[in-house]
CSV table of C-alpha atoms in Angstrom, one decimal:
chain,number,residue,atom,x,y,z
C,213,MET,CA,-7.9,-6.2,-41.0
C,214,ASP,CA,-10.5,-7.3,-38.5
C,215,LEU,CA,-10.9,-6.4,-34.8
C,216,ARG,CA,-12.1,-9.9,-34.2
C,217,ASP,CA,-8.6,-11.2,-34.9
C,218,PHE,CA,-7.3,-9.6,-31.7
C,219,PRO,CA,-6.8,-12.1,-28.9
C,220,HIS,CA,-9.4,-11.8,-26.1
C,221,THR,CA,-8.1,-11.2,-22.6
C,222,GLY,CA,-10.9,-8.9,-21.2
C,223,ASN,CA,-13.7,-9.8,-18.9
C,224,GLY,CA,-16.4,-8.6,-21.3
C,225,ASN,CA,-18.3,-6.5,-18.8
C,226,GLY,CA,-16.7,-3.2,-19.6
C,227,ASN,CA,-14.9,-2.9,-16.2
C,228,LEU,CA,-11.2,-2.1,-16.9
C,229,PRO,CA,-8.3,-2.7,-14.5
C,230,PRO,CA,-6.4,0.4,-13.2
C,231,ILE,CA,-4.1,1.7,-15.9
C,232,SER,CA,-0.5,2.1,-14.8
C,233,PRO,CA,1.4,5.1,-16.2
C,234,THR,CA,3.2,4.4,-19.5
C,235,THR,CA,6.8,5.6,-19.9
C,236,TYR,CA,8.9,5.6,-23.0
C,237,ALA,CA,12.6,5.4,-23.2
C,238,ARG,CA,14.5,8.2,-25.1
C,239,ASP,CA,17.9,8.2,-26.7
C,240,TRP,CA,19.0,11.4,-25.0
C,241,SER,CA,22.3,11.5,-27.0
C,242,ALA,CA,20.4,11.5,-30.3
C,243,TYR,CA,17.8,13.9,-29.0
C,244,ASN,CA,20.5,16.4,-27.8
C,245,GLU,CA,22.3,16.1,-31.1
C,246,SER,CA,19.1,16.9,-33.1
C,247,GLN,CA,18.2,19.9,-30.9
C,248,THR,CA,21.7,21.4,-31.1
C,249,GLN,CA,21.7,21.1,-34.9
C,250,GLU,CA,18.1,21.9,-35.5
C,251,LYS,CA,18.3,25.4,-36.8
C,252,ALA,CA,21.0,24.7,-39.4
C,253,LEU,CA,19.2,21.5,-40.6
C,254,PHE,CA,15.9,23.3,-40.6
C,255,THR,CA,17.0,25.9,-43.2
C,256,LEU,CA,18.7,23.2,-45.3
C,257,LEU,CA,15.6,20.9,-45.4
C,258,LEU,CA,13.2,23.8,-45.9
C,259,HIS,CA,15.3,25.0,-48.8
C,260,GLY,CA,15.1,21.5,-50.3
C,261,LEU,CA,11.3,21.5,-50.0
C,262,CYS,CA,10.8,25.0,-51.4
C,263,GLU,CA,13.4,25.1,-54.2
C,264,PRO,CA,11.3,23.1,-56.8
C,265,LEU,CA,8.2,25.3,-56.4
C,266,PRO,CA,7.2,26.9,-59.7
C,267,ALA,CA,6.3,30.6,-60.0
C,268,LEU,CA,2.7,31.5,-59.4
C,269,PRO,CA,0.8,32.4,-62.6
C,270,GLN,CA,0.5,36.2,-63.2
C,271,GLU,CA,-1.3,38.0,-66.0
C,272,ALA,CA,-0.5,41.7,-65.2
C,273,GLY,CA,1.1,43.9,-62.6
C,274,ARG,CA,4.5,44.1,-60.9
C,275,PRO,CA,6.5,40.9,-61.2
C,276,ARG,CA,6.1,38.7,-58.1
C,277,LEU,CA,9.0,37.6,-56.0
C,278,PRO,CA,9.9,33.9,-56.4
C,279,LEU,CA,7.4,31.6,-54.8
C,280,SER,CA,10.2,29.4,-53.4
C,281,ASP,CA,11.8,32.3,-51.7
C,282,MET,CA,8.5,33.6,-50.1
C,283,VAL,CA,7.4,30.2,-48.8
C,284,PHE,CA,10.8,29.7,-47.3
C,285,ALA,CA,10.6,33.1,-45.7
C,286,ALA,CA,7.1,32.7,-44.3
C,287,THR,CA,7.8,29.3,-42.9
C,288,TYR,CA,11.2,30.3,-41.5
C,289,LYS,CA,9.5,33.3,-39.8
C,290,SER,CA,6.9,31.0,-38.2
C,291,TYR,CA,9.8,28.8,-37.0
C,292,SER,CA,11.6,31.8,-35.5
C,293,THR,CA,8.4,33.1,-33.7
C,294,PHE,CA,9.9,36.6,-34.3
C,295,SER,CA,8.0,39.6,-35.6
C,296,GLY,CA,8.5,40.4,-39.2
C,297,ARG,CA,11.0,43.2,-38.5
C,298,ARG,CA,13.1,41.3,-35.9
C,299,PHE,CA,13.1,38.3,-38.3
C,300,MET,CA,15.0,40.2,-41.0
C,301,THR,CA,18.5,39.4,-39.5
C,302,ASP,CA,17.8,35.6,-39.9
C,303,LEU,CA,16.4,36.2,-43.4
C,304,ARG,CA,19.5,38.0,-44.5
C,305,GLU,CA,21.7,35.2,-43.1
C,306,ALA,CA,19.6,32.7,-45.1
C,307,CYS,CA,20.2,34.8,-48.2
C,308,ALA,CA,23.9,34.9,-47.6
C,309,SER,CA,23.9,31.1,-47.3
C,310,GLY,CA,22.2,30.7,-50.7
C,311,TYR,CA,18.8,29.5,-49.4
C,312,ILE,CA,16.9,32.3,-51.1
C,313,SER,CA,17.9,34.6,-54.0
C,314,ARG,CA,17.4,37.8,-52.0
C,315,ALA,CA,16.0,38.9,-48.7
C,316,PRO,CA,12.5,40.4,-49.3
C,317,HIS,CA,11.0,43.2,-47.3
C,318,PHE,CA,9.0,42.0,-44.3
C,319,ASN,CA,5.9,43.5,-45.7
C,320,SER,CA,6.3,41.3,-48.8
C,321,ILE,CA,6.1,38.2,-46.6
C,322,PHE,CA,2.8,39.5,-45.2
C,323,ASN,CA,1.5,40.3,-48.7
C,324,TYR,CA,2.2,36.7,-49.9
C,325,LEU,CA,0.3,35.3,-46.9
C,326,GLU,CA,-2.7,37.1,-48.3
C,327,LEU,CA,-2.7,35.1,-51.6
C,328,PRO,CA,-5.3,32.3,-51.8
C,329,GLU,CA,-3.0,30.5,-54.3
C,330,LEU,CA,-0.6,29.9,-51.5
C,331,THR,CA,-2.9,27.7,-49.5
C,332,PRO,CA,-2.8,24.6,-51.8
C,333,VAL,CA,1.0,25.0,-52.1
C,334,LEU,CA,1.4,24.8,-48.3
C,335,HIS,CA,-0.9,21.8,-48.1
C,336,GLN,CA,1.3,20.1,-50.7
C,337,LEU,CA,4.5,20.9,-48.9
C,338,ILE,CA,3.0,19.5,-45.6
C,339,THR,CA,2.3,16.2,-47.4
C,340,GLU,CA,5.8,16.1,-49.0
C,341,SER,CA,7.5,16.9,-45.7
C,342,ALA,CA,5.8,13.8,-44.1
C,343,LEU,CA,6.6,11.4,-47.0
C,344,PRO,CA,10.2,10.4,-45.7
C,345,LEU,CA,8.4,8.8,-42.7
C,346,LYS,CA,6.0,6.7,-44.7
C,347,THR,CA,7.9,3.5,-43.9
C,348,ILE,CA,7.8,4.3,-40.2
C,349,GLU,CA,4.1,5.4,-39.7
C,350,THR,CA,1.2,2.9,-40.0
C,351,ASP,CA,-1.0,4.0,-37.1
C,352,PHE,CA,-2.6,7.5,-37.2
C,353,ALA,CA,-4.5,9.7,-34.8
C,354,ILE,CA,-7.1,12.4,-35.7
C,355,ASP,CA,-8.0,15.3,-33.5
C,356,SER,CA,-8.7,19.1,-33.6
C,357,SER,CA,-7.6,22.1,-31.7
C,358,GLY,CA,-8.1,25.9,-31.8
C,359,PHE,CA,-5.5,28.6,-32.6
C,360,THR,CA,-6.3,32.1,-31.4
C,361,THR,CA,-6.4,35.0,-33.9
C,362,SER,CA,-6.1,38.7,-33.5
C,363,VAL,CA,-9.8,39.3,-34.3
C,364,PHE,CA,-12.3,39.8,-31.5
C,365,CYS,CA,-15.5,37.8,-31.6
C,366,GLY,CA,-17.8,39.3,-28.9
C,367,LEU,CA,-18.7,39.5,-25.2
C,368,TRP,CA,-19.3,35.9,-24.4
C,369,ARG,CA,-19.0,36.4,-20.6
C,370,SER,CA,-21.8,39.0,-20.7
C,371,GLU,CA,-24.1,36.5,-22.4
C,372,LYS,CA,-23.3,33.8,-19.9
C,373,TYR,CA,-22.7,35.6,-16.6
C,374,GLY,CA,-24.3,39.0,-17.1
C,375,LYS,CA,-23.1,42.4,-18.2
C,376,ASP,CA,-21.2,43.1,-15.0
C,377,LYS,CA,-18.7,40.4,-16.1
C,378,GLN,CA,-18.0,41.5,-19.7
C,379,LYS,CA,-14.9,40.2,-21.4
C,380,ILE,CA,-13.9,40.6,-25.0
C,381,VAL,CA,-12.5,37.3,-26.4
C,382,HIS,CA,-10.5,36.6,-29.5
C,383,ASN,CA,-11.8,34.5,-32.4
C,384,TRP,CA,-9.9,31.4,-33.4
C,385,LEU,CA,-9.4,28.9,-36.2
C,386,LYS,CA,-9.9,25.2,-35.7
C,387,ALA,CA,-7.2,22.9,-37.1
C,388,HIS,CA,-8.2,19.3,-37.8
C,389,VAL,CA,-5.1,17.1,-38.1
C,390,MET,CA,-4.1,13.5,-38.8
C,391,SER,CA,-0.7,12.6,-37.4
C,392,GLY,CA,1.4,9.5,-37.1
C,393,VAL,CA,1.6,8.1,-33.6
C,394,ARG,CA,5.3,7.2,-33.6
C,395,THR,CA,6.9,10.4,-34.8
C,396,ASN,CA,3.8,12.7,-34.5
C,397,VAL,CA,4.4,14.0,-38.0
C,398,ILE,CA,1.4,15.6,-39.6
C,399,THR,CA,0.2,13.8,-42.7
C,400,SER,CA,-2.9,15.9,-43.5
C,401,VAL,CA,-4.6,19.0,-42.2
C,402,GLU,CA,-7.9,20.8,-42.7
C,403,ILE,CA,-8.6,24.4,-41.4
C,404,THR,CA,-12.2,25.4,-40.5
C,405,PRO,CA,-13.8,28.3,-38.6
C,406,ARG,CA,-14.0,27.9,-34.8
C,407,ASN,CA,-17.4,26.2,-34.9
C,408,GLY,CA,-16.3,23.6,-37.6
C,409,ALA,CA,-17.6,20.1,-36.7
C,410,ASP,CA,-15.0,17.3,-36.2
C,411,SER,CA,-16.8,14.3,-37.7
C,412,PRO,CA,-17.1,15.7,-41.3
C,413,GLN,CA,-13.3,16.2,-41.4
C,414,PHE,CA,-12.6,12.5,-40.8
C,415,ALA,CA,-13.1,11.5,-44.5
C,416,PRO,CA,-10.8,14.1,-46.2
C,417,LEU,CA,-8.1,13.6,-43.6
C,418,LEU,CA,-8.1,9.8,-44.0
C,419,LYS,CA,-8.4,9.8,-47.7
C,420,ASP,CA,-5.6,12.3,-48.1
C,421,THR,CA,-3.3,10.3,-45.8
C,422,SER,CA,-4.2,6.9,-47.5
C,423,ARG,CA,-3.0,8.2,-50.8
C,424,ASN,CA,0.6,8.3,-49.5
C,425,PHE,CA,0.7,6.0,-46.4
C,426,ASP,CA,-0.2,2.5,-45.5
C,427,VAL,CA,-2.9,3.3,-42.9
C,428,ARG,CA,-3.4,0.2,-40.8
C,429,ARG,CA,-5.1,1.7,-37.8
C,430,VAL,CA,-6.9,5.1,-37.4
C,431,LEU,CA,-7.6,6.3,-33.9
C,432,ALA,CA,-10.1,9.1,-33.0
C,433,ASP,CA,-12.3,10.1,-30.1
C,434,LYS,CA,-16.1,9.8,-29.8
C,435,ALA,CA,-16.7,13.0,-31.9
C,436,TYR,CA,-15.8,11.0,-35.0
C,437,SER,CA,-18.0,8.0,-34.3
C,438,SER,CA,-20.4,7.6,-37.2
C,439,HIS,CA,-21.6,4.8,-39.6
C,440,TYR,CA,-19.9,6.5,-42.5
C,441,ASN,CA,-16.6,7.1,-40.9
C,442,LEU,CA,-16.3,3.5,-39.7
C,443,GLU,CA,-17.3,2.1,-43.1
C,444,LEU,CA,-14.9,4.4,-44.9
C,445,ALA,CA,-11.9,3.3,-42.7
C,446,GLU,CA,-12.6,-0.3,-43.3
C,447,SER,CA,-13.0,0.3,-47.1
C,448,LEU,CA,-9.6,1.8,-47.1
C,449,GLY,CA,-8.1,-1.2,-45.3
C,450,ALA,CA,-7.7,0.6,-41.9
C,451,THR,CA,-9.0,-0.7,-38.6
C,452,PRO,CA,-10.9,2.1,-36.8
C,453,PHE,CA,-10.4,2.5,-33.1
C,454,ILE,CA,-13.2,5.0,-32.2
C,455,PRO,CA,-15.1,4.7,-28.9
C,456,PHE,CA,-18.9,4.6,-29.1
C,457,LYS,CA,-21.0,7.1,-27.4
C,458,SER,CA,-23.0,6.1,-24.3
C,459,TYR,CA,-26.3,6.0,-26.2
C,460,SER,CA,-24.9,4.1,-29.2
C,461,LYS,CA,-26.5,0.7,-30.0
C,462,ALA,CA,-26.5,-1.9,-32.8
C,463,GLY,CA,-29.0,-1.6,-35.6
C,464,LYS,CA,-29.8,-2.6,-39.2
C,465,ARG,CA,-28.1,0.3,-40.9
C,466,SER,CA,-24.5,-0.9,-41.0
C,467,GLN,CA,-23.0,-4.3,-40.4
C,468,THR,CA,-19.6,-2.7,-39.9
C,469,TRP,CA,-21.0,-0.6,-37.1
C,470,ASN,CA,-22.7,-3.6,-35.5
C,471,ARG,CA,-19.5,-5.7,-35.5
C,472,LEU,CA,-17.3,-3.0,-34.1
C,473,PHE,CA,-19.9,-2.0,-31.6
C,474,HIS,CA,-20.0,-5.5,-30.2
C,475,PHE,CA,-16.3,-5.8,-30.1
C,476,TYR,CA,-16.0,-2.4,-28.3
C,477,SER,CA,-18.7,-3.6,-25.8
C,478,MET,CA,-17.3,-7.0,-25.1
C,479,HIS,CA,-13.5,-6.6,-25.4
C,480,GLN,CA,-12.7,-3.2,-24.0
C,481,GLU,CA,-9.3,-4.2,-22.7
C,482,GLU,CA,-8.0,-5.0,-26.2
C,483,PHE,CA,-9.7,-1.9,-27.6
C,484,TYR,CA,-8.1,0.5,-25.2
C,485,ALA,CA,-4.7,-1.2,-25.4
C,486,ALA,CA,-4.6,0.2,-28.9
C,487,TYR,CA,-6.7,3.3,-28.5
C,488,HIS,CA,-4.3,4.8,-25.9
C,489,LYS,CA,-2.1,5.9,-28.8
C,490,ARG,CA,-4.7,8.5,-29.7
C,491,SER,CA,-3.2,10.7,-27.0
C,492,ASN,CA,-0.3,11.3,-29.4
C,493,ALA,CA,-2.7,13.7,-31.2
C,494,GLU,CA,-2.8,15.8,-28.1
C,495,SER,CA,1.0,15.7,-27.9
C,496,THR,CA,1.2,16.9,-31.5
C,497,PHE,CA,-0.9,20.0,-30.8
C,498,SER,CA,1.0,20.6,-27.5
C,499,ALA,CA,4.4,20.5,-29.2
C,500,ILE,CA,3.2,22.9,-32.0
C,501,LYS,CA,1.7,25.4,-29.5
C,502,ARG,CA,4.7,25.3,-27.1
C,503,LYS,CA,7.3,25.7,-29.9
C,504,PHE,CA,5.6,28.0,-32.3
C,505,GLY,CA,2.8,29.6,-30.3
C,506,ASP,CA,-1.0,29.2,-30.4
C,507,PHE,CA,-1.6,32.8,-31.6
C,508,ILE,CA,-2.1,33.9,-35.2
C,509,ARG,CA,-0.9,37.4,-36.0
C,510,SER,CA,-2.5,37.9,-39.5
C,511,LYS,CA,-5.7,39.9,-39.8
C,512,THR,CA,-7.5,38.5,-42.8
C,513,GLN,CA,-9.0,35.0,-43.0
C,514,VAL,CA,-6.8,33.8,-46.0
C,515,ALA,CA,-3.6,35.1,-44.3
C,516,GLN,CA,-4.6,33.4,-41.0
C,517,VAL,CA,-5.1,30.0,-42.7
C,518,ASN,CA,-1.7,30.4,-44.5
C,519,GLU,CA,0.1,31.4,-41.4
C,520,LEU,CA,-1.3,28.4,-39.5
C,521,LEU,CA,-0.3,26.1,-42.3
C,522,CYS,CA,3.3,27.6,-42.1
C,523,LYS,CA,3.4,26.5,-38.4
C,524,PHE,CA,2.4,23.0,-39.4
C,525,LEU,CA,5.1,22.9,-42.1
C,526,ALA,CA,7.7,24.1,-39.7
C,527,TYR,CA,6.7,21.5,-37.2
C,528,ASN,CA,7.0,18.7,-39.8
C,529,VAL,CA,10.5,19.8,-40.7
C,530,CYS,CA,11.4,19.6,-37.0
C,531,CYS,CA,9.9,16.1,-36.8
C,532,LEU,CA,12.2,15.1,-39.8
C,533,ILE,CA,15.2,16.5,-38.0
C,534,ARG,CA,14.5,14.5,-34.9
C,535,SER,CA,13.8,11.4,-36.9
C,536,MET,CA,17.1,11.8,-38.8
C,537,HIS,CA,19.0,11.4,-35.5
C,538,GLU,CA,16.8,9.0,-33.6
C,539,LEU,CA,15.6,6.7,-36.4
C,540,GLY,CA,18.3,7.2,-39.1
C,541,ILE,CA,15.9,8.7,-41.7
C,542,GLU,CA,17.6,10.4,-44.6
C,543,PRO,CA,15.1,12.9,-46.2
C,544,ASN,CA,15.6,13.5,-49.9
C,545,PHE,CA,13.3,15.9,-51.6
């Protein structure tokens, strides 16, 4: 796939015409149906995802609760946005419906979030929850966003504005996400500390998604612009739409960089006609934070990562439910 294959309609001088607002039609009947049935379908689909999970290995100690039950409980709690205690009514109803073998104590849910072994399991489930949409999604966007934690990280205002304007702020985790631009489903996610750089996460996100999806285009902002990222995208058969920084220029280091740089410089209309879909990454984070909150309640780092991954898993299940009604997708785990 080559950017030079796109038809040229630009003026080549980098001056773009005013962009008119883009609106998208919505099937409100299908949307309303998906929203009114979401909670019932959420528990059904989440049960289908969690049921095959094997038990975690254990050498000694008190027998652990079934992994399938605990992942279901932790993700369902993230979906509900309730505290552990107020969530118990929903959990007992899920048990009565046969989705879990028994309703665990709310402290047991918190204890499971502390397990490092849970992290790869949640990553796996996020991938599996996106697979029913692999025939729908071919263009993908990458971006990052912060999620606030309950841990305080210092008096940044006193450093910037003086001690008379002190303010204690919370720490946060940074989520790096690749999502489809049509359904906004998350195909891969990496969690880093708040100061984690964006560009190094491009490769793991793209490689992980390419294993399960036909990635034709990958869209990202200037933070991901590097020789390695552009060459990696092309080596995987994807066309990268990543704007160049103001000080970027052609050189001898990479022919891929040079070719894409010249296309970006001379054909900006064509470039931005495709690049505008990158804003779907912003929509993905906005939907997650509005629906499930942008605050992480867990105290330890492992539990914070697992809690955030539960939010992403819950979001993906909701994407599936909407796609079932609007696109006719039939998930089968």
